[in-house]
């Protein structure tokens, strides 16, 4: 039964049931590791006074102003990342349309860009769906929060997050191969990139889902408990992809310096290398720093700062991707300019 505070399991008459305080009390107090107890009677569960619940779960009844500020902060964070993902979604869809319209832009490099765009589009959609299921529909505040549909939404959400990191890794791998491999067959490597970008997350998320189902099957799988070691099945490959990208980042810089400073290289080729590397070199540190900073810090530490970095700033990553890989792309600008010129010439 759901009593607006927590979900109580079935019990026999006369049985006393004790549960831990709901995790959401951590938003209001650092001391939320208490217990709540009720007795099952012939007339139903015994009632608990709201003040007793607050005291048992560490809620500061005298801190109304602080709690209101926290509530306002969380609401502002939700508005912030909703705006961010909306802007990213519109920008990414526009970028994909542009890359699809112009046939001259159809190449392996831009195909990889489009897959990266799709991963961020799916991530934005997953965030919106998760918010609807957990908050607007009310599954988070109901005993049915552990339903299959709710868990599928969280699995899809985690998959999209990992896929965006893996496709960023593919961008780094592609650029490094293009610069380092003498005879580089783009079509041959493209299948491997597809396997890494979409297949890699599938394997790890499937393993995480199995671990959650058998060992940490609590609620909707959206809460990260301190003893939930299955979370590292998701964290470890993401950290590994970021680490590999930083290593590639250093190697790419070294290769570029050698190629650009080479006296045998032409000016056009030098400009091509610089233009090709600019976007990836900006994205690698941009998308990895915040995850590395908070990866080994407990979820309850620096919650406000974590929310700002992970949710608000992270929500604009798709917009940054679209700008760097499409809107600031010199080839796109040249094609757009030539199209405009052609349309203004009199017949």
Tab-separated table of C-alpha atoms in Angstrom:
chain	number	residue	atom	x	y	z
A	1	UNK	CA	0.000	0.000	0.000
A	2	UNK	CA	1.127	3.533	-0.817
A	3	UNK	CA	0.568	6.023	2.031
A	4	UNK	CA	1.994	9.126	0.268
A	5	UNK	CA	5.291	8.617	2.149
A	6	UNK	CA	6.434	5.110	1.257
A	7	UNK	CA	5.331	1.779	-0.153
A	8	UNK	CA	4.425	-0.836	2.471
A	9	UNK	CA	4.517	-4.562	1.639
A	10	UNK	CA	1.709	-6.943	2.504
A	11	UNK	CA	1.691	-8.264	6.084
A	12	UNK	CA	-0.375	-10.448	8.388
A	13	UNK	CA	-2.594	-9.129	11.198
A	14	UNK	CA	-0.524	-8.211	14.221
A	15	UNK	CA	2.741	-8.098	12.234
A	16	UNK	CA	5.068	-5.098	12.667
A	17	UNK	CA	6.763	-3.992	9.465
A	18	UNK	CA	9.885	-1.815	9.498
A	19	UNK	CA	11.276	-0.172	6.377
A	20	UNK	CA	14.117	2.262	5.749
A	21	UNK	CA	13.285	5.906	5.125
A	22	UNK	CA	12.667	6.698	1.445
A	23	UNK	CA	15.736	7.889	-0.437
A	24	UNK	CA	14.122	11.198	-1.404
A	25	UNK	CA	14.603	12.384	2.204
A	26	UNK	CA	18.288	12.795	1.264
A	27	UNK	CA	17.270	15.905	-0.694
A	28	UNK	CA	16.215	17.559	2.546
A	29	UNK	CA	18.618	16.125	5.093
A	30	UNK	CA	22.062	14.552	5.261
A	31	UNK	CA	20.835	12.298	8.089
A	32	UNK	CA	18.096	10.323	6.334
A	33	UNK	CA	19.192	6.789	7.249
A	34	UNK	CA	16.311	6.144	9.671
A	35	UNK	CA	13.490	3.632	9.830
A	36	UNK	CA	9.707	3.758	9.742
A	37	UNK	CA	7.458	1.174	11.426
A	38	UNK	CA	3.772	0.283	11.138
A	39	UNK	CA	1.600	-2.450	12.580
A	40	UNK	CA	-0.883	-4.388	10.508
A	41	UNK	CA	-4.257	-4.588	12.307
A	42	UNK	CA	-7.660	-5.966	11.396
A	43	UNK	CA	-8.674	-2.399	10.473
A	44	UNK	CA	-5.589	-1.728	8.354
A	45	UNK	CA	-2.210	-0.154	8.981
A	46	UNK	CA	-1.655	1.970	12.079
A	47	UNK	CA	-1.337	5.672	11.328
A	48	UNK	CA	1.913	7.617	11.688
A	49	UNK	CA	2.011	11.288	12.565
A	50	UNK	CA	3.820	13.376	9.898
A	51	UNK	CA	6.025	14.919	12.574
A	52	UNK	CA	7.185	11.460	13.703
A	53	UNK	CA	8.026	10.571	10.128
A	54	UNK	CA	10.014	13.779	9.743
A	55	UNK	CA	11.987	13.235	12.940
A	56	UNK	CA	12.710	9.556	12.223
A	57	UNK	CA	14.013	10.332	8.744
A	58	UNK	CA	16.174	13.286	9.776
A	59	UNK	CA	13.987	15.997	8.298
A	60	UNK	CA	14.643	19.367	9.970
A	61	UNK	CA	11.205	20.683	10.887
A	62	UNK	CA	12.708	24.054	11.797
A	63	UNK	CA	14.456	24.474	8.448
A	64	UNK	CA	11.479	25.426	6.295
A	65	UNK	CA	13.321	28.251	4.521
A	66	UNK	CA	16.255	26.028	3.603
A	67	UNK	CA	13.958	23.269	2.427
A	68	UNK	CA	11.976	25.710	0.292
A	69	UNK	CA	15.217	26.908	-1.263
A	70	UNK	CA	16.214	23.313	-2.038
A	71	UNK	CA	12.834	22.671	-3.591
A	72	UNK	CA	13.144	25.795	-5.735
A	73	UNK	CA	16.673	24.786	-6.737
A	74	UNK	CA	15.534	21.341	-7.896
A	75	UNK	CA	12.678	22.913	-9.856
A	76	UNK	CA	15.079	25.364	-11.499
A	77	UNK	CA	17.421	22.492	-12.393
A	78	UNK	CA	14.528	20.649	-14.058
A	79	UNK	CA	13.597	23.763	-16.050
A	80	UNK	CA	17.264	24.280	-16.985
A	81	UNK	CA	17.881	20.819	-18.383
A	82	UNK	CA	14.466	20.738	-20.092
A	83	UNK	CA	15.419	23.899	-21.985
A	84	UNK	CA	18.881	22.487	-22.712
A	85	UNK	CA	17.643	19.198	-24.118
A	86	UNK	CA	14.948	20.980	-26.137
A	87	UNK	CA	17.545	23.264	-27.745
A	88	UNK	CA	19.838	20.290	-28.362
A	89	UNK	CA	17.021	18.247	-29.887
A	90	UNK	CA	16.040	20.976	-32.364
A	91	UNK	CA	19.688	21.697	-33.246
A	92	UNK	CA	20.577	18.028	-33.788
A	93	UNK	CA	17.532	17.302	-35.962
A	94	UNK	CA	18.323	20.393	-38.054
A	95	UNK	CA	21.942	19.273	-38.391
A	96	UNK	CA	20.933	15.783	-39.570
A	97	UNK	CA	18.537	17.268	-42.134
A	98	UNK	CA	21.313	19.509	-43.478
A	99	UNK	CA	23.793	16.631	-43.763
A	100	UNK	CA	21.176	14.486	-45.518
A	101	UNK	CA	20.021	17.133	-48.005
A	102	UNK	CA	23.418	17.944	-49.531
A	103	UNK	CA	24.759	14.918	-51.407
A	104	UNK	CA	28.271	16.372	-51.409
A	105	UNK	CA	28.297	15.963	-47.628
A	106	UNK	CA	27.653	12.215	-47.865
A	107	UNK	CA	30.923	10.707	-46.679
A	108	UNK	CA	32.135	8.427	-43.883
A	109	UNK	CA	33.146	11.336	-41.668
A	110	UNK	CA	29.683	12.899	-41.780
A	111	UNK	CA	27.997	9.497	-41.430
A	112	UNK	CA	29.837	9.131	-38.128
A	113	UNK	CA	28.731	12.641	-37.176
A	114	UNK	CA	25.120	11.702	-37.909
A	115	UNK	CA	25.330	8.619	-35.711
A	116	UNK	CA	26.682	10.838	-32.942
A	117	UNK	CA	23.762	13.226	-33.520
A	118	UNK	CA	21.282	10.337	-33.306
A	119	UNK	CA	22.792	9.159	-30.001
A	120	UNK	CA	22.275	12.624	-28.493
A	121	UNK	CA	18.765	12.843	-29.951
A	122	UNK	CA	17.883	9.528	-28.314
A	123	UNK	CA	19.418	10.764	-25.072
A	124	UNK	CA	17.211	13.875	-25.091
A	125	UNK	CA	14.115	11.809	-25.883
A	126	UNK	CA	15.008	9.357	-23.108
A	127	UNK	CA	15.248	12.211	-20.594
A	128	UNK	CA	11.807	13.531	-21.553
A	129	UNK	CA	10.245	10.056	-21.423
A	130	UNK	CA	11.863	9.343	-18.056
A	131	UNK	CA	10.522	12.587	-16.607
A	132	UNK	CA	7.015	11.790	-17.799
A	133	UNK	CA	7.065	8.234	-16.448
A	134	UNK	CA	8.714	8.974	-13.107
A	135	UNK	CA	7.233	12.338	-12.230
A	136	UNK	CA	4.180	13.332	-14.264
A	137	UNK	CA	2.579	9.885	-14.408
A	138	UNK	CA	3.560	9.446	-10.785
A	139	UNK	CA	5.288	6.078	-10.941
A	140	UNK	CA	7.983	7.269	-8.559
A	141	UNK	CA	5.383	7.991	-5.904
A	142	UNK	CA	3.442	4.769	-6.262
A	143	UNK	CA	3.906	1.149	-5.252
A	144	UNK	CA	3.909	0.283	-8.959
A	145	UNK	CA	7.247	2.084	-9.429
A	146	UNK	CA	8.929	-1.263	-9.971
A	147	UNK	CA	6.876	-2.184	-13.042
A	148	UNK	CA	8.526	-3.579	-16.156
A	149	UNK	CA	7.628	-0.521	-18.232
A	150	UNK	CA	9.271	1.841	-15.763
A	151	UNK	CA	12.457	-0.247	-15.691
A	152	UNK	CA	12.559	-0.411	-19.495
A	153	UNK	CA	12.506	3.399	-19.587
A	154	UNK	CA	15.492	3.576	-17.207
A	155	UNK	CA	17.379	0.916	-19.202
A	156	UNK	CA	16.779	2.894	-22.406
A	157	UNK	CA	17.904	6.084	-20.639
A	158	UNK	CA	21.176	4.508	-19.455
A	159	UNK	CA	21.766	3.004	-22.908
A	160	UNK	CA	21.438	6.400	-24.608
A	161	UNK	CA	23.859	8.007	-22.163
A	162	UNK	CA	26.482	5.322	-22.767
A	163	UNK	CA	25.925	5.403	-26.540
A	164	UNK	CA	26.667	9.140	-26.649
A	165	UNK	CA	30.018	8.535	-24.910
A	166	UNK	CA	30.845	5.595	-27.181
A	167	UNK	CA	30.113	7.555	-30.357
A	168	UNK	CA	32.332	10.340	-29.074
A	169	UNK	CA	34.994	7.632	-28.688
A	170	UNK	CA	34.338	6.604	-32.293
A	171	UNK	CA	34.954	10.213	-33.377
A	172	UNK	CA	38.342	10.097	-31.677
A	173	UNK	CA	39.195	6.676	-33.120
A	174	UNK	CA	38.234	7.787	-36.628
A	175	UNK	CA	40.317	10.950	-36.505
A	176	UNK	CA	43.320	9.093	-35.096
A	177	UNK	CA	43.075	6.371	-37.764
A	178	UNK	CA	42.722	8.986	-40.496
A	179	UNK	CA	45.906	10.700	-39.373
A	180	UNK	CA	47.990	7.705	-38.264
A	181	UNK	CA	47.118	4.897	-40.714
A	182	UNK	CA	48.803	5.195	-44.095
A	183	UNK	CA	46.248	3.186	-46.093
A	184	UNK	CA	42.976	3.884	-44.348
A	185	UNK	CA	39.877	2.135	-45.744
A	186	UNK	CA	36.993	4.156	-44.351
A	187	UNK	CA	34.291	1.695	-45.440
A	188	UNK	CA	36.156	-1.234	-43.875
A	189	UNK	CA	36.444	0.532	-40.527
A	190	UNK	CA	32.895	1.946	-40.610
A	191	UNK	CA	31.320	-1.410	-39.707
A	192	UNK	CA	33.616	-1.640	-36.696
A	193	UNK	CA	32.606	1.868	-35.656
A	194	UNK	CA	28.914	0.896	-35.834
A	195	UNK	CA	29.661	-2.140	-33.671
A	196	UNK	CA	31.496	-0.019	-31.101
A	197	UNK	CA	29.005	2.856	-31.036
A	198	UNK	CA	25.780	0.855	-30.763
A	199	UNK	CA	26.917	-2.680	-29.914
A	200	UNK	CA	29.232	-1.770	-27.041
A	201	UNK	CA	26.526	-0.054	-24.968
A	202	UNK	CA	24.129	-2.937	-25.722
A	203	UNK	CA	26.487	-5.451	-24.113
A	204	UNK	CA	27.172	-3.410	-20.980
A	205	UNK	CA	23.586	-2.268	-20.448
A	206	UNK	CA	22.350	-5.847	-20.886
A	207	UNK	CA	24.855	-6.984	-18.233
A	208	UNK	CA	23.769	-4.158	-15.932
A	209	UNK	CA	20.091	-5.048	-16.400
A	210	UNK	CA	20.747	-8.680	-15.470
A	211	UNK	CA	22.736	-7.628	-12.396
A	212	UNK	CA	19.977	-5.229	-11.308
A	213	UNK	CA	17.268	-7.846	-11.830
A	214	UNK	CA	19.036	-10.519	-9.787
A	215	UNK	CA	20.904	-8.566	-7.099
A	216	UNK	CA	19.600	-4.966	-6.799
A	217	UNK	CA	15.992	-5.136	-7.971
A	218	UNK	CA	14.751	-2.085	-6.043
A	219	UNK	CA	12.027	0.234	-7.308
A	220	UNK	CA	12.412	1.562	-10.837
A	221	UNK	CA	16.220	1.118	-10.981
A	222	UNK	CA	16.583	4.908	-10.986
A	223	UNK	CA	17.976	5.157	-7.438
A	224	UNK	CA	21.700	4.554	-6.929
A	225	UNK	CA	22.178	2.914	-3.533
A	226	UNK	CA	25.559	3.046	-1.795
A	227	UNK	CA	25.828	-0.763	-1.826
A	228	UNK	CA	24.762	-1.104	-5.478
A	229	UNK	CA	27.976	-2.310	-7.119
A	230	UNK	CA	26.171	-2.948	-10.407
A	231	UNK	CA	26.451	0.780	-11.116
A	232	UNK	CA	30.122	0.209	-11.960
A	233	UNK	CA	29.042	-1.897	-14.954
A	234	UNK	CA	27.894	1.410	-16.446
A	235	UNK	CA	30.540	3.684	-14.951
A	236	UNK	CA	33.592	1.601	-15.906
A	237	UNK	CA	33.101	1.494	-19.719
A	238	UNK	CA	32.193	5.197	-19.785
A	239	UNK	CA	35.335	6.069	-17.808
A	240	UNK	CA	37.360	3.771	-20.084
A	241	UNK	CA	35.986	5.487	-23.205
A	242	UNK	CA	36.870	8.909	-21.783
A	243	UNK	CA	40.362	7.721	-20.828
A	244	UNK	CA	40.969	6.264	-24.290
A	245	UNK	CA	39.767	9.486	-25.867
A	246	UNK	CA	42.188	11.528	-23.761
A	247	UNK	CA	45.030	9.238	-24.840
A	248	UNK	CA	43.944	9.668	-28.459
A	249	UNK	CA	43.716	13.394	-27.772
A	250	UNK	CA	47.426	13.519	-26.895
A	251	UNK	CA	48.399	11.294	-29.837
A	252	UNK	CA	46.374	13.357	-32.302
A	253	UNK	CA	48.014	16.592	-31.134
A	254	UNK	CA	51.465	15.008	-31.587
A	255	UNK	CA	50.618	13.694	-35.093
A	256	UNK	CA	49.115	17.022	-36.156
A	257	UNK	CA	52.194	18.935	-35.081
A	258	UNK	CA	54.367	16.597	-37.120
A	259	UNK	CA	52.160	16.785	-40.214
A	260	UNK	CA	51.521	20.530	-40.153
A	261	UNK	CA	55.193	21.318	-39.585
A	262	UNK	CA	56.285	18.923	-42.333
A	263	UNK	CA	57.789	20.919	-45.239
A	264	UNK	CA	56.424	18.433	-47.818
A	265	UNK	CA	52.776	18.959	-46.893
A	266	UNK	CA	50.648	21.302	-49.000
A	267	UNK	CA	48.753	24.231	-47.580
A	268	UNK	CA	45.335	22.842	-48.502
A	269	UNK	CA	46.140	19.511	-46.868
A	270	UNK	CA	47.376	21.295	-43.763
A	271	UNK	CA	44.146	23.277	-43.527
A	272	UNK	CA	42.158	20.081	-43.967
A	273	UNK	CA	43.950	18.395	-41.073
A	274	UNK	CA	43.442	21.440	-38.856
A	275	UNK	CA	39.747	21.751	-39.699
A	276	UNK	CA	39.133	18.031	-39.237
A	277	UNK	CA	40.813	17.940	-35.841
A	278	UNK	CA	39.403	21.156	-34.387
A	279	UNK	CA	35.939	19.857	-33.519
A	280	UNK	CA	37.065	16.545	-32.020
A	281	UNK	CA	39.851	18.146	-30.011
A	282	UNK	CA	37.270	20.504	-28.477
A	283	UNK	CA	34.731	17.793	-27.725
A	284	UNK	CA	37.028	15.235	-26.077
A	285	UNK	CA	37.960	17.318	-23.005
A	286	UNK	CA	34.587	19.092	-22.958
A	287	UNK	CA	32.557	15.904	-22.521
A	288	UNK	CA	34.938	14.026	-20.272
A	289	UNK	CA	35.975	16.399	-17.517
A	290	UNK	CA	32.710	16.581	-15.583
A	291	UNK	CA	32.202	12.803	-15.609
A	292	UNK	CA	35.739	12.124	-14.387
A	293	UNK	CA	35.485	14.765	-11.636
A	294	UNK	CA	32.343	13.205	-10.130
A	295	UNK	CA	32.930	9.543	-11.013
A	296	UNK	CA	34.544	8.552	-7.714
A	297	UNK	CA	32.628	10.964	-5.458
A	298	UNK	CA	29.607	9.485	-3.594
A	299	UNK	CA	26.235	10.539	-4.990
A	300	UNK	CA	25.307	12.393	-1.776
A	301	UNK	CA	28.410	14.626	-1.856
A	302	UNK	CA	28.188	17.980	-3.662
A	303	UNK	CA	24.707	17.131	-4.931
A	304	UNK	CA	23.893	20.686	-6.085
A	305	UNK	CA	27.144	21.040	-8.034
A	306	UNK	CA	26.703	17.589	-9.560
A	307	UNK	CA	23.167	18.438	-10.689
A	308	UNK	CA	24.349	21.639	-12.380
A	309	UNK	CA	27.163	19.885	-14.252
A	310	UNK	CA	25.424	16.607	-15.118
A	311	UNK	CA	21.943	17.889	-15.860
A	312	UNK	CA	22.036	21.541	-16.906
A	313	UNK	CA	25.425	21.804	-18.641
A	314	UNK	CA	25.170	18.233	-19.896
A	315	UNK	CA	21.821	18.977	-21.539
A	316	UNK	CA	23.491	21.454	-23.940
A	317	UNK	CA	26.073	18.916	-25.156
A	318	UNK	CA	23.910	17.991	-28.139
A	319	UNK	CA	23.693	21.638	-29.144
A	320	UNK	CA	27.494	21.960	-28.926
A	321	UNK	CA	27.903	18.819	-31.062
A	322	UNK	CA	25.555	20.181	-33.734
A	323	UNK	CA	27.333	23.542	-33.798
A	324	UNK	CA	30.871	22.134	-34.029
A	325	UNK	CA	30.189	19.306	-36.481
A	326	UNK	CA	27.568	20.947	-38.702
A	327	UNK	CA	26.792	24.640	-38.288
A	328	UNK	CA	30.485	25.652	-38.123
A	329	UNK	CA	31.486	23.096	-40.739
A	330	UNK	CA	33.225	24.908	-43.596
A	331	UNK	CA	31.813	22.470	-46.171
A	332	UNK	CA	28.248	23.129	-45.006
A	333	UNK	CA	28.826	26.879	-45.142
A	334	UNK	CA	30.269	26.658	-48.645
A	335	UNK	CA	27.347	24.581	-49.921
A	336	UNK	CA	24.812	26.869	-48.275
A	337	UNK	CA	26.514	29.901	-49.815
A	338	UNK	CA	26.610	28.362	-53.284
A	339	UNK	CA	22.928	27.395	-53.012
A	340	UNK	CA	22.017	30.927	-52.003
A	341	UNK	CA	24.055	32.376	-54.875
A	342	UNK	CA	22.427	30.050	-57.389
A	343	UNK	CA	18.934	30.905	-56.194
A	344	UNK	CA	19.526	34.653	-56.656
A	345	UNK	CA	20.887	34.480	-60.207
A	346	UNK	CA	18.236	35.638	-62.730
A	347	UNK	CA	17.063	33.094	-65.266
